[in-house]
Each structure stands twice: as C-alpha cells, then as structure tokens.
Amino acid sequence: MAITFDHVNYMYQPNSPFEAVGLSDVSFTVPSESFTAIIGHTGSGKSTLVQHLNGLLKPTSGTVTVDDFQLTAKTTNKHLKSLHQHVGMVFQFPENQLFDQTVERDIAFGPLNFGFTNEEAMSLAHQAAHDVGLPDELLNRSPFELSGGQMRRVAIAGVLASQPRVLVLDEPTAGLDPRGRAEMMAMFAKLKADQQLTVILVTHQMDDVADYADQALVMAHSNLIKAGTPAEIFANPEWVKAQQLALPTAANFAQHLVTRGFEFDSLPLTAEQLAIQLRGQLPKEGR
Amino acid sequence: MLEQLTLGRYIPGHSWLHRLDPRAKLVLACYFIVIAFLTTNWLTYVLMFAFIGGVIFLTGLSFSYFVRGIGPLIWLIVFTAILQLLFTPGGHIYWHWGILMITSTGIQTSTAVFLRFLLIITMATVLTLTTAPLAIADGVEALLRPLRVIHFPVAQTALMLSVALRFVPTLLDEAQTIMNAQRARGVEFNNGGLIKRLRAIVPLLIPLFVGAIGRADDLATAMESRGYQGATNRTRYRVLKWHNADTIAVVVILVLNVVLVVLRHM
Ligand SMILES: Nc1ncnc2c1ncn2[C@@H]1O[C@H](COP(=O)(O)OP(=O)(O)O)[C@@H](O)[C@H]1O
Ligand SMILES: [Mg+2]
C-alpha cells in the first residue's frame, strides 16, 4: 500500500488562451505511513501535484495510485467520493472553507456528507476537535467569532473528522506566528503517530522538512527534480541555493561554523544532530 | 469548471477589436443587443449570426474557445427557452398538460428567445474578452458624463464598476478554491437532484461572501489611507482618443441596422 505517480502530466485549461502546464512527467512512490515533504518555489506545481492525491484534479495522462484507488484521465467523478474520504486535504488558508452556524456542525459536515449518521458524525466531530486541541466550550460558538489560529484548527478538525488515512497539508502553517507554527507541526506529528496516517506536507519551512519528513520531493517548473531523504536533498548546499531553496537553520549554522574551523562528518539538519556533532569539538572550559 | 466560463474575462491582445476605443465598443455592443430584438425571419438571424461570426474572427481568438466558453451558460439559455415554450399560449396547440402546453406560437417565441439570447451573450463575451476592465470603466464614465448635469454620481459609479470588474477573476478563483475544499469534504456539486445541488451551494456561497466582504473592507481602508475622498474633479492618466477605426465601426453597425430592417420586410 502506497502512493504512486506514474508519468503523470497535467495541463490547465488545455486548448485555450490560458493553457498552462501544471505537471510534467512526474513519477515517484511514497510508502504508507511515511511523512513526505514537498518543496519548491512558488508556482512550481506543488499544489497541482497534491490535488491529484484525492482526485480534485485528474491527470491529463499517466496514473496516480493511492492505496486501492487508481486515478487516470478516464476516472469518472462517481468513483471519487470514497477517494475524497480516504485522502483528507487541508488547503492553504483552510479557514476560508468554514460556513456553518456552529463549530461542531462545521466539523461534522464532512462525516455527514460521507454517509455517517448524525450521532456518529457528532461523536467524530468531538473527537477531531479534541485531537486538534479545541476546547469543548468553543463547539457551540460560530466559527466566525474565533481567532485566526482557532479557525484554522476548526478547519483542520473538519478534515480529520472524516477519518482519512492519508492527510495532505498544503502550506498549513502559512500566516501563523512562529509559536503557532511549531504547535501545529507538533500536532500533525502526533496525529500521524496516533492514527498511523500517511502525511504529505507542502511547505516552505526547511526546518519542518528536517525535523519531520522521512523523504522530500523537490519541484521546479512543473517537474519533479529530486526525491530523497532530507539528508540527501540538503547534502549539496550549492544545489539547494540554486533551486531558490534554503537550508534548515541548523545546517546553515553548521556551515558558518565550518568557516570558523569546525568539522562535521555529515551536515547536521536538526538542532539535535548539530548538538551531538558539536559535543566533542567544543573546548572543555567554555569561555 | 468555472474557469471555462469566458463571460467577464479579458484576454490581452492586439487585434483590431482590442484597439477600438472602449466608448465605441460599449455603444456598439449595446446597439447590437438592441437590434438583436429586431430579428424576425430566418434571413435576419442568418445576418446577425454572420455578423457576430465576423466579429469573433476579428478578435483573433479561436472559434472553439467561444463555443466552449459559452457552454456553461447554454443551460441558462435553454432553461429560459423551455419556460417560454411551455407557457406561451396561441396558435396551433400540439400538446398540453395542466397549464403546460406546446403551441406553434410557443415554438416561435422560444426559438427567438434562444437565438437572441445566444447573440447577446456572444456579443457581451466579445466585449469583455477584448476590453480591459479599466477601459470598460473609463468608457462607461465617459458615456455617462452628460448625466452630471442632473447630479448623477458619475465618477463614483465608474469607480464602483471598475472595482467590481477588477474583482470578477479574483472571486472566480476564490470560488474555485472553496469548491475544491468542499468537494474534498464530500460535497458533490455536479451530482444529484435540484434540491441536493441547491443545498451544495450554501457551503460555497457563505465563505465566498465572507471573503468578499472582508476584501471590500480592506480595499476601503487602503483607499482611505491613500487619501481617496470621493472622486471630485480628478484628472485622468488614461485619456481616451477617438480614431478613424472607431468611426468605421459605427458606420458598419449602422449599415447592419439598415440591412436588418430591409430583411425584416422580405
Ligand atoms: N487554475 C489554473 N489555471 C491555469 N494555470 C494554473 C492554475 N492553477 C495553477 N496554474 C499554474 O500551474 C503552475 C503550478 O501552480 P501551483 O501548483 O499552484 O504551484 P505552487 O503550489 O507550487 O505554488 C503555475 O505556473 C500556475 O500558474
Ligand atoms: Mg501552492
């Protein structure tokens, strides 16, 4: 069980003056229950790629496989509903999708659409609200009265409530303050561990890639230009910069230390790896 | 789906039509829409469709693009025509059931409604495809200027129009994003009966309105902070100029009008 893209091409508005390439010959495989980061500059095709995962877009040619589901240009919309449930999508600025009168009902909206009974939907909604850290007293408030961070949690709960097995996150922390961002990433890591989810994260935060991802896909100009573990992706800092990407903070810091005479066996990507490698190199008596 | 809709979009270009003065294009489009109601027999329809075909050719855009672009609206037109068909009494009655009936007059009027609607929508599409939103607003302002005599707020109206036109593509994109988000939560926009489809609209419209109101608020703040206080006696950066081509276009449509009137009586 896994996610596979096999020579996937996607064309926006073909045969019109607005025709644009969305994806060009993208192939990769992601194992189940792994954490995959998708990085690349704006307009490189990240959002286009992830919208194929639950059939919002269908490949113009090629095949997308998600666990038991197969998606090609010929797949009809009738077969997509169970895929929508299987793959939960958190869009950029997901708070823009809130509409119902209470937080509880908004979260239960997905489960109700996917055929759960009213009781089941409410209990799933409460569970999801709990999972994203929303206090119970907010459940009967209007979603439009909440703070931006709370609204985003409601929207994420609204996706989780349908019990997806794959969770796709398209820049879920954009516009949050650093603390909100850290909390949200920790929340996703916990959700993944508790519910054995496969997580696909689109992000511009290289620290999140280093801290959480098992592997990363690098997109540029609608092409997949590199796939590998974070260590493989960041191994060549010159290449990373050429792709208009950044290094994780720890790796950046380590590079500066190298110019001051420190030596590293491999480029540390996280604060922890950096600390371990520095341990032996620091003078015993700090000045 | 929404991105297929061409009415209200602008495609930058350099065709003869793109370069016409927006005032000329507005007047001509309105004029065409009015005389579309002068059509009676098949000769007049052939004339009008030939004319609009020529206009489409002049836009430099592919014919099939128009056909697909008007596609989403065809249901609206068909719906209107069917209502006409079922509720118009008169002439020979072919079929009836309760208050519904199909009569020879009904067939005539519904055909006319269908064809005229098609002509009008195609012309409106040509206008917006070849005229930048700001140019349309400038053209409207220029044409409304005489109304200042009766204290009609011409500048404000033009500003409202340009803001509205400016946000059409933004709102369409936003609608697409929200539709995607709700489809991912199990809403089916293209499935099920009428009631189910209408109910599917609510989770689309509410976030769209919330977003639009928020945007309007931001825009108002931005305008005030840049010193906007009602558009009194502003000079303009883009000055409209009437060319020979504009005069020719006016002559062409007048000729069309005359030929149309002649054909009517044949
Ligand atoms: N609805 C659309 N119509 C036409 N082109 C689009 C549309 N959405 C995205 N694109 C184009 O597809 C490319 C990839 O966009 P996207 O997947 O949104 O990139 P990213 O998420 O990496 O910023 C861009 O060049 C963009 O202009
Ligand atoms: Mg994106």
PDB file of N, CA and C and ligand atoms in Angstrom, chain A residues 12-13 18-23 40-49 51 92 170-171 202 204 219 222, chain B residues 3 173 176, ligand 1:
ATOM      1  N   TYR A  12      -3.399  22.652 -17.423  1.00  0.00           N
ATOM      2  CA  TYR A  12      -4.522  23.524 -17.047  1.00  0.00           C
ATOM      3  C   TYR A  12      -5.183  24.083 -18.294  1.00  0.00           C
ATOM      4  N   GLN A  13      -6.510  24.050 -18.336  1.00  0.00           N
ATOM      5  CA  GLN A  13      -7.306  24.652 -19.406  1.00  0.00           C
ATOM      6  C   GLN A  13      -6.729  24.400 -20.797  1.00  0.00           C
ATOM      7  N   PHE A  18      -5.516  30.330 -22.023  1.00  0.00           N
ATOM      8  CA  PHE A  18      -4.942  30.267 -20.680  1.00  0.00           C
ATOM      9  C   PHE A  18      -4.201  28.957 -20.424  1.00  0.00           C
ATOM     10  N   GLU A  19      -4.001  28.168 -21.486  1.00  0.00           N
ATOM     11  CA  GLU A  19      -3.350  26.870 -21.331  1.00  0.00           C
ATOM     12  C   GLU A  19      -2.040  27.007 -20.554  1.00  0.00           C
ATOM     13  N   ALA A  20      -1.831  26.119 -19.586  1.00  0.00           N
ATOM     14  CA  ALA A  20      -0.602  26.162 -18.794  1.00  0.00           C
ATOM     15  C   ALA A  20      -0.254  24.760 -18.322  1.00  0.00           C
ATOM     16  N   VAL A  21       1.045  24.471 -18.299  1.00  0.00           N
ATOM     17  CA  VAL A  21       1.480  23.154 -17.814  1.00  0.00           C
ATOM     18  C   VAL A  21       1.430  23.169 -16.296  1.00  0.00           C
ATOM     19  N   GLY A  22       0.773  22.169 -15.719  1.00  0.00           N
ATOM     20  CA  GLY A  22       0.704  22.065 -14.268  1.00  0.00           C
ATOM     21  C   GLY A  22       1.708  21.065 -13.735  1.00  0.00           C
ATOM     22  N   LEU A  23       1.755  19.890 -14.388  1.00  0.00           N
ATOM     23  CA  LEU A  23       2.733  18.867 -14.025  1.00  0.00           C
ATOM     24  C   LEU A  23       3.298  18.286 -15.304  1.00  0.00           C
ATOM     25  N   GLY A  40       9.681  23.511  -3.061  1.00  0.00           N
ATOM     26  CA  GLY A  40       9.903  24.109  -4.379  1.00  0.00           C
ATOM     27  C   GLY A  40       9.354  25.528  -4.344  1.00  0.00           C
ATOM     28  N   HIS A  41       9.834  26.384  -5.255  1.00  0.00           N
ATOM     29  CA  HIS A  41       9.421  27.780  -5.180  1.00  0.00           C
ATOM     30  C   HIS A  41       7.968  27.940  -5.626  1.00  0.00           C
ATOM     31  N   THR A  42       7.406  29.122  -5.412  1.00  0.00           N
ATOM     32  CA  THR A  42       6.009  29.379  -5.730  1.00  0.00           C
ATOM     33  C   THR A  42       5.760  29.179  -7.222  1.00  0.00           C
ATOM     34  N   GLY A  43       4.687  28.485  -7.567  1.00  0.00           N
ATOM     35  CA  GLY A  43       4.367  28.240  -8.968  1.00  0.00           C
ATOM     36  C   GLY A  43       5.070  27.036  -9.553  1.00  0.00           C
ATOM     37  N   SER A  44       5.734  26.243  -8.699  1.00  0.00           N
ATOM     38  CA  SER A  44       6.496  25.108  -9.233  1.00  0.00           C
ATOM     39  C   SER A  44       5.616  23.879  -9.452  1.00  0.00           C
ATOM     40  N   GLY A  45       4.378  23.909  -8.969  1.00  0.00           N
ATOM     41  CA  GLY A  45       3.471  22.792  -9.226  1.00  0.00           C
ATOM     42  C   GLY A  45       3.129  21.960  -7.994  1.00  0.00           C
ATOM     43  N   LYS A  46       3.479  22.456  -6.804  1.00  0.00           N
ATOM     44  CA  LYS A  46       3.237  21.677  -5.587  1.00  0.00           C
ATOM     45  C   LYS A  46       1.743  21.467  -5.344  1.00  0.00           C
ATOM     46  N   SER A  47       0.981  22.562  -5.430  1.00  0.00           N
ATOM     47  CA  SER A  47      -0.456  22.437  -5.166  1.00  0.00           C
ATOM     48  C   SER A  47      -1.128  21.586  -6.240  1.00  0.00           C
ATOM     49  N   THR A  48      -0.690  21.744  -7.480  1.00  0.00           N
ATOM     50  CA  THR A  48      -1.242  20.923  -8.560  1.00  0.00           C
ATOM     51  C   THR A  48      -0.997  19.450  -8.258  1.00  0.00           C
ATOM     52  N   LEU A  49       0.217  19.138  -7.813  1.00  0.00           N
ATOM     53  CA  LEU A  49       0.550  17.744  -7.514  1.00  0.00           C
ATOM     54  C   LEU A  49      -0.375  17.193  -6.434  1.00  0.00           C
ATOM     55  N   GLN A  51      -3.257  18.076  -5.420  1.00  0.00           N
ATOM     56  CA  GLN A  51      -4.680  17.966  -5.743  1.00  0.00           C
ATOM     57  C   GLN A  51      -4.993  16.707  -6.548  1.00  0.00           C
ATOM     58  N   GLN A  92      -4.391  25.580   1.560  1.00  0.00           N
ATOM     59  CA  GLN A  92      -3.830  26.825   2.064  1.00  0.00           C
ATOM     60  C   GLN A  92      -4.957  27.668   2.639  1.00  0.00           C
ATOM     61  N   ASP A 170      -1.422  21.443   2.556  1.00  0.00           N
ATOM     62  CA  ASP A 170      -0.829  22.404   1.620  1.00  0.00           C
ATOM     63  C   ASP A 170      -0.510  23.693   2.375  1.00  0.00           C
ATOM     64  N   GLU A 171       0.743  23.865   2.712  1.00  0.00           N
ATOM     65  CA  GLU A 171       1.207  25.028   3.485  1.00  0.00           C
ATOM     66  C   GLU A 171       0.275  25.330   4.656  1.00  0.00           C
ATOM     67  N   VAL A 202       3.123  20.103   2.032  1.00  0.00           N
ATOM     68  CA  VAL A 202       3.727  21.114   1.164  1.00  0.00           C
ATOM     69  C   VAL A 202       4.208  22.242   2.057  1.00  0.00           C
ATOM     70  N   HIS A 204       7.272  25.651   2.853  1.00  0.00           N
ATOM     71  CA  HIS A 204       8.456  26.461   2.558  1.00  0.00           C
ATOM     72  C   HIS A 204       9.398  26.472   3.749  1.00  0.00           C
ATOM     73  N   MET A 219      10.161  20.182  -6.308  1.00  0.00           N
ATOM     74  CA  MET A 219       9.513  20.557  -7.565  1.00  0.00           C
ATOM     75  C   MET A 219      10.136  21.827  -8.123  1.00  0.00           C
ATOM     76  N   SER A 222       7.095  22.722 -12.736  1.00  0.00           N
ATOM     77  CA  SER A 222       6.182  21.605 -13.013  1.00  0.00           C
ATOM     78  C   SER A 222       6.868  20.249 -13.104  1.00  0.00           C
TER      79      SER A 222
ATOM     80  N   GLU B   3     -13.531  27.878 -14.512  1.00  0.00           N
ATOM     81  CA  GLU B   3     -12.512  28.569 -15.297  1.00  0.00           C
ATOM     82  C   GLU B   3     -12.815  28.506 -16.781  1.00  0.00           C
ATOM     83  N   ASP B 173     -11.632  32.773  -8.935  1.00  0.00           N
ATOM     84  CA  ASP B 173     -10.567  31.914  -8.410  1.00  0.00           C
ATOM     85  C   ASP B 173     -10.897  31.443  -7.003  1.00  0.00           C
ATOM     86  N   GLN B 176     -13.430  28.813  -6.970  1.00  0.00           N
ATOM     87  CA  GLN B 176     -12.844  27.532  -7.340  1.00  0.00           C
ATOM     88  C   GLN B 176     -12.144  26.880  -6.148  1.00  0.00           C
TER      89      GLN B 176
HETATM   90  N1  LIG C   1      -6.368  27.320 -12.344  1.00  0.00           N
HETATM   91  C1  LIG C   1      -5.234  27.462 -13.048  1.00  0.00           C
HETATM   92  N2  LIG C   1      -5.269  27.797 -14.363  1.00  0.00           N
HETATM   93  C2  LIG C   1      -4.134  27.925 -15.080  1.00  0.00           C
HETATM   94  N3  LIG C   1      -2.913  27.746 -14.580  1.00  0.00           N
HETATM   95  C3  LIG C   1      -2.789  27.422 -13.281  1.00  0.00           C
HETATM   96  C4  LIG C   1      -3.943  27.262 -12.439  1.00  0.00           C
HETATM   97  N4  LIG C   1      -3.514  26.942 -11.193  1.00  0.00           N
HETATM   98  C5  LIG C   1      -2.171  26.902 -11.257  1.00  0.00           C
HETATM   99  N5  LIG C   1      -1.732  27.190 -12.502  1.00  0.00           N
HETATM  100  C6  LIG C   1      -0.316  27.217 -12.952  1.00  0.00           C
HETATM  101  O1  LIG C   1       0.289  25.983 -12.695  1.00  0.00           O
HETATM  102  C7  LIG C   1       1.590  26.157 -12.171  1.00  0.00           C
HETATM  103  C8  LIG C   1       1.749  25.460 -10.855  1.00  0.00           C
HETATM  104  O2  LIG C   1       0.945  26.093  -9.895  1.00  0.00           O
HETATM  105  P1  LIG C   1       0.785  25.559  -8.405  1.00  0.00           P
HETATM  106  O3  LIG C   1       0.611  24.090  -8.428  1.00  0.00           O
HETATM  107  O4  LIG C   1      -0.286  26.358  -7.744  1.00  0.00           O
HETATM  108  O5  LIG C   1       2.202  25.933  -7.767  1.00  0.00           O
HETATM  109  P2  LIG C   1       2.672  26.010  -6.243  1.00  0.00           P
HETATM  110  O6  LIG C   1       1.623  25.399  -5.385  1.00  0.00           O
HETATM  111  O7  LIG C   1       3.964  25.253  -6.240  1.00  0.00           O
HETATM  112  O8  LIG C   1       2.896  27.453  -5.928  1.00  0.00           O
HETATM  113  C9  LIG C   1       1.823  27.655 -12.092  1.00  0.00           C
HETATM  114  O9  LIG C   1       2.580  28.039 -13.201  1.00  0.00           O
HETATM  115  C10 LIG C   1       0.442  28.249 -12.144  1.00  0.00           C
HETATM  116  O10 LIG C   1       0.460  29.494 -12.802  1.00  0.00           O
END
